[in-house]
Coordinates of N, CA, C and O in Angstrom, one line a residue:
M1 N 0.8 -1.2 0.0 CA 0.0 0.0 0.0 C 0.9 1.2 0.0 O 1.9 1.3 0.7
K2 N 0.5 2.2 -0.8 CA 1.3 3.5 -0.9 C 1.1 4.3 0.3 O 0.0 4.4 0.8
D3 N 2.1 5.0 0.8 CA 2.0 5.9 1.9 C 1.2 7.1 1.5 O 1.6 7.8 0.6
P4 N 0.1 7.4 2.2 CA -0.7 8.5 1.8 C -0.2 9.9 2.3 O -0.8 10.9 2.0
F5 N 1.0 9.9 3.0 CA 1.5 11.1 3.6 C 2.6 11.8 2.8 O 3.4 11.1 2.2
I6 N 2.6 13.1 2.8 CA 3.7 13.9 2.3 C 4.5 14.4 3.5 O 3.9 14.9 4.5
R7 N 5.8 14.2 3.4 CA 6.6 14.7 4.5 C 7.6 15.8 3.9 O 8.1 15.6 2.9
E8 N 7.7 16.9 4.7 CA 8.5 18.0 4.3 C 9.4 18.3 5.5 O 9.0 18.5 6.6
K9 N 10.7 18.4 5.2 CA 11.7 18.7 6.2 C 12.1 20.1 6.1 O 12.4 20.6 5.0
F10 N 12.1 20.8 7.3 CA 12.5 22.2 7.3 C 13.5 22.5 8.4 O 13.6 21.7 9.4
T11 N 14.4 23.5 8.1 CA 15.3 23.9 9.1 C 15.1 25.4 9.3 O 15.2 26.2 8.3
R12 N 14.8 25.8 10.5 CA 14.5 27.3 10.7 C 15.2 27.7 12.0 O 15.4 26.9 12.9
A13 N 15.5 29.0 12.1 CA 16.0 29.5 13.3 C 15.0 29.3 14.4 O 13.8 29.3 14.1
H14 N 15.4 29.0 15.6 CA 14.5 28.7 16.7 C 13.4 29.7 16.8 O 12.2 29.4 17.0
S15 N 13.7 31.0 16.6 CA 12.8 32.1 16.8 C 11.7 32.1 15.7 O 10.6 32.6 15.9
F16 N 12.0 31.5 14.5 CA 11.0 31.5 13.4 C 10.3 30.1 13.2 O 9.3 30.0 12.6
A17 N 10.8 29.1 13.8 CA 10.3 27.7 13.6 C 8.9 27.6 14.1 O 8.0 27.0 13.3
R18 N 8.5 28.1 15.2 CA 7.2 28.0 15.7 C 6.2 28.8 14.9 O 5.1 28.3 14.6
Q19 N 6.5 30.0 14.5 CA 5.6 30.8 13.6 C 5.4 30.1 12.3 O 4.3 30.0 11.7
F20 N 6.5 29.5 11.7 CA 6.4 28.8 10.4 C 5.5 27.6 10.6 O 4.6 27.3 9.7
A21 N 5.6 26.9 11.7 CA 4.7 25.7 11.9 C 3.3 26.1 12.0 O 2.4 25.4 11.5
R22 N 3.0 27.2 12.7 CA 1.6 27.7 12.8 C 1.0 28.0 11.4 O -0.1 27.7 11.2
E23 N 1.8 28.7 10.6 CA 1.4 29.0 9.3 C 1.1 27.7 8.4 O 0.1 27.7 7.7
Y24 N 1.9 26.7 8.6 CA 1.7 25.4 8.0 C 0.4 24.8 8.4 O -0.3 24.3 7.6
F25 N 0.1 24.8 9.7 CA -1.1 24.3 10.2 C -2.3 25.1 9.7 O -3.4 24.5 9.5
E26 N -2.2 26.4 9.5 CA -3.2 27.2 8.9 C -3.5 26.8 7.5 O -4.6 26.7 7.0
K27 N -2.4 26.6 6.7 CA -2.5 26.2 5.3 C -3.1 24.8 5.2 O -3.9 24.5 4.3
Y28 N -2.7 23.9 6.0 CA -3.1 22.5 6.0 C -3.7 22.1 7.4 O -3.0 21.5 8.2
P29 N -5.0 22.5 7.6 CA -5.6 22.2 8.9 C -5.5 20.7 9.3 O -5.7 19.8 8.5
K30 N -5.3 20.5 10.6 CA -5.1 19.2 11.1 C -6.3 18.3 10.9 O -6.2 17.1 10.5
D31 N -7.5 18.9 11.0 CA -8.8 18.1 10.8 C -9.0 17.6 9.4 O -9.6 16.6 9.2
R32 N -8.4 18.3 8.4 CA -8.6 17.9 7.0 C -7.4 17.1 6.5 O -7.5 16.3 5.6
Y33 N -6.2 17.5 6.9 CA -5.0 16.9 6.3 C -4.2 16.0 7.3 O -3.1 15.6 7.0
Q34 N -4.7 15.8 8.5 CA -4.0 15.1 9.5 C -2.5 15.6 9.7 O -1.6 14.9 9.9
T35 N -2.4 16.9 9.7 CA -1.1 17.6 9.8 C -0.5 17.4 11.1 O -1.2 17.5 12.1
E36 N 0.8 17.1 11.2 CA 1.4 17.0 12.5 C 2.9 17.2 12.3 O 3.5 17.0 11.2
I37 N 3.6 17.6 13.4 CA 5.0 17.6 13.4 C 5.5 16.2 13.7 O 5.3 15.7 14.8
E38 N 6.0 15.5 12.7 CA 6.4 14.1 12.9 C 7.6 13.9 13.8 O 7.7 13.0 14.6
S39 N 8.6 14.8 13.6 CA 9.8 14.7 14.4 C 10.5 16.1 14.4 O 10.3 16.9 13.5
W40 N 11.3 16.3 15.4 CA 12.1 17.5 15.4 C 13.4 17.3 16.3 O 13.4 16.4 17.1
R41 N 14.3 18.2 16.0 CA 15.6 18.2 16.8 C 16.2 19.6 16.8 O 16.1 20.3 15.8
K42 N 16.9 19.9 17.9 CA 17.6 21.1 18.0 C 19.0 20.9 17.5 O 19.7 20.0 17.9
L43 N 19.5 21.8 16.6 CA 20.8 21.7 16.1 C 21.7 22.6 16.9 O 21.3 23.5 17.6
Q44 N 23.0 22.4 16.8 CA 24.0 23.2 17.5 C 24.0 24.6 17.2 O 24.3 25.5 17.9
S45 N 23.5 24.9 16.0 CA 23.5 26.3 15.4 C 22.3 27.1 15.9 O 22.0 28.2 15.4
D46 N 21.5 26.6 16.9 CA 20.3 27.2 17.4 C 19.2 27.1 16.4 O 18.2 27.9 16.5
N47 N 19.3 26.3 15.4 CA 18.3 26.0 14.5 C 17.5 24.8 14.9 O 18.0 24.0 15.7
I48 N 16.3 24.7 14.4 CA 15.4 23.6 14.7 C 15.2 22.9 13.3 O 14.8 23.5 12.4
E49 N 15.4 21.6 13.3 CA 15.1 20.8 12.1 C 13.9 20.0 12.4 O 13.9 19.3 13.4
Y50 N 12.9 20.0 11.6 CA 11.7 19.3 11.9 C 11.0 18.8 10.6 O 11.2 19.4 9.5
T51 N 10.2 17.7 10.7 CA 9.5 17.1 9.6 C 8.0 17.3 9.8 O 7.5 16.9 10.9
M52 N 7.4 17.9 8.9 CA 5.9 18.1 8.9 C 5.3 17.0 8.0 O 5.8 16.7 7.0
R53 N 4.2 16.4 8.5 CA 3.6 15.3 7.8 C 2.1 15.7 7.6 O 1.5 16.3 8.4
R54 N 1.6 15.4 6.4 CA 0.2 15.7 6.0 C -0.2 14.7 4.9 O 0.6 14.2 4.2
V55 N -1.5 14.5 4.8 CA -2.0 13.7 3.6 C -1.9 14.5 2.4 O -1.8 15.8 2.4
C56 N -1.9 13.9 1.2 CA -1.7 14.5 -0.1 C -2.8 15.6 -0.2 O -4.0 15.3 0.1
T57 N -2.5 16.7 -0.9 CA -3.5 17.7 -1.1 C -4.6 17.3 -2.0 O -5.6 17.9 -2.0
E58 N -4.3 16.4 -2.9 CA -5.3 15.9 -3.9 C -6.4 15.1 -3.2 O -7.5 15.0 -3.7
N59 N -6.1 14.6 -2.0 CA -7.1 13.7 -1.3 C -7.2 14.1 0.2 O -7.1 13.3 1.1
P60 N -7.6 15.4 0.5 CA -7.7 15.8 1.9 C -9.0 15.1 2.5 O -9.9 14.7 1.7
I61 N -8.9 14.9 3.7 CA -10.0 14.2 4.4 C -11.2 15.2 4.5 O -11.0 16.4 4.9
R62 N -12.3 14.8 4.0 CA -13.5 15.6 4.0 C -14.3 15.4 5.3 O -14.9 14.4 5.4
V63 N -14.2 16.4 6.2 CA -14.9 16.2 7.4 C -16.4 16.1 7.2 O -17.1 15.3 7.8
D64 N -17.0 16.9 6.2 CA -18.4 16.8 6.0 C -18.8 15.4 5.5 O -19.9 14.9 5.9
R65 N -18.0 14.7 4.7 CA -18.3 13.4 4.3 C -18.2 12.4 5.5 O -19.0 11.5 5.6
M66 N -17.3 12.6 6.4 CA -17.2 11.8 7.6 C -18.4 11.9 8.4 O -18.9 11.0 9.0
I67 N -18.9 13.1 8.6 CA -20.1 13.4 9.4 C -21.3 12.7 8.8 O -22.1 12.1 9.4
E68 N -21.5 12.9 7.5 CA -22.6 12.3 6.8 C -22.5 10.8 6.9 O -23.5 10.1 7.1
S69 N -21.3 10.2 6.7 CA -21.2 8.8 6.9 C -21.5 8.3 8.3 O -22.2 7.3 8.4
A70 N -21.1 9.1 9.3 CA -21.4 8.7 10.7 C -22.9 8.8 10.9 O -23.5 8.0 11.6
K71 N -23.6 9.8 10.3 CA -25.0 9.9 10.5 C -25.8 8.8 9.9 O -26.7 8.2 10.5
G72 N -25.3 8.3 8.8 CA -26.0 7.2 8.1 C -25.8 5.9 8.8 O -26.6 5.0 8.7
S73 N -24.7 5.8 9.6 CA -24.5 4.5 10.2 C -24.9 4.5 11.7 O -24.9 3.4 12.3
S74 N -25.4 5.6 12.2 CA -25.9 5.6 13.6 C -27.3 5.0 13.7 O -28.1 5.1 12.8
I75 N -27.5 4.4 14.9 CA -28.8 3.8 15.2 C -29.6 4.7 16.0 O -29.1 5.2 17.1
N76 N -30.8 5.1 15.7 CA -31.6 6.0 16.4 C -32.5 5.2 17.4 O -33.1 4.3 17.2

């Protein structure tokens, strides 16, 4: 089975890494793209190296489809 995730590795100064990650989460919301910081490490240069993971943009998770699916399978 093909891995459905895209992984992107970034290296940013410590002071910019958090802001960049926030912007990434805004662009690829966790509820639709399962976005997460997969791994990170602090480098000696005061930079942070981290890998962001998300599902392919061509196939984002559709929350509205999941809700409709759940409604159809619930027992009243």
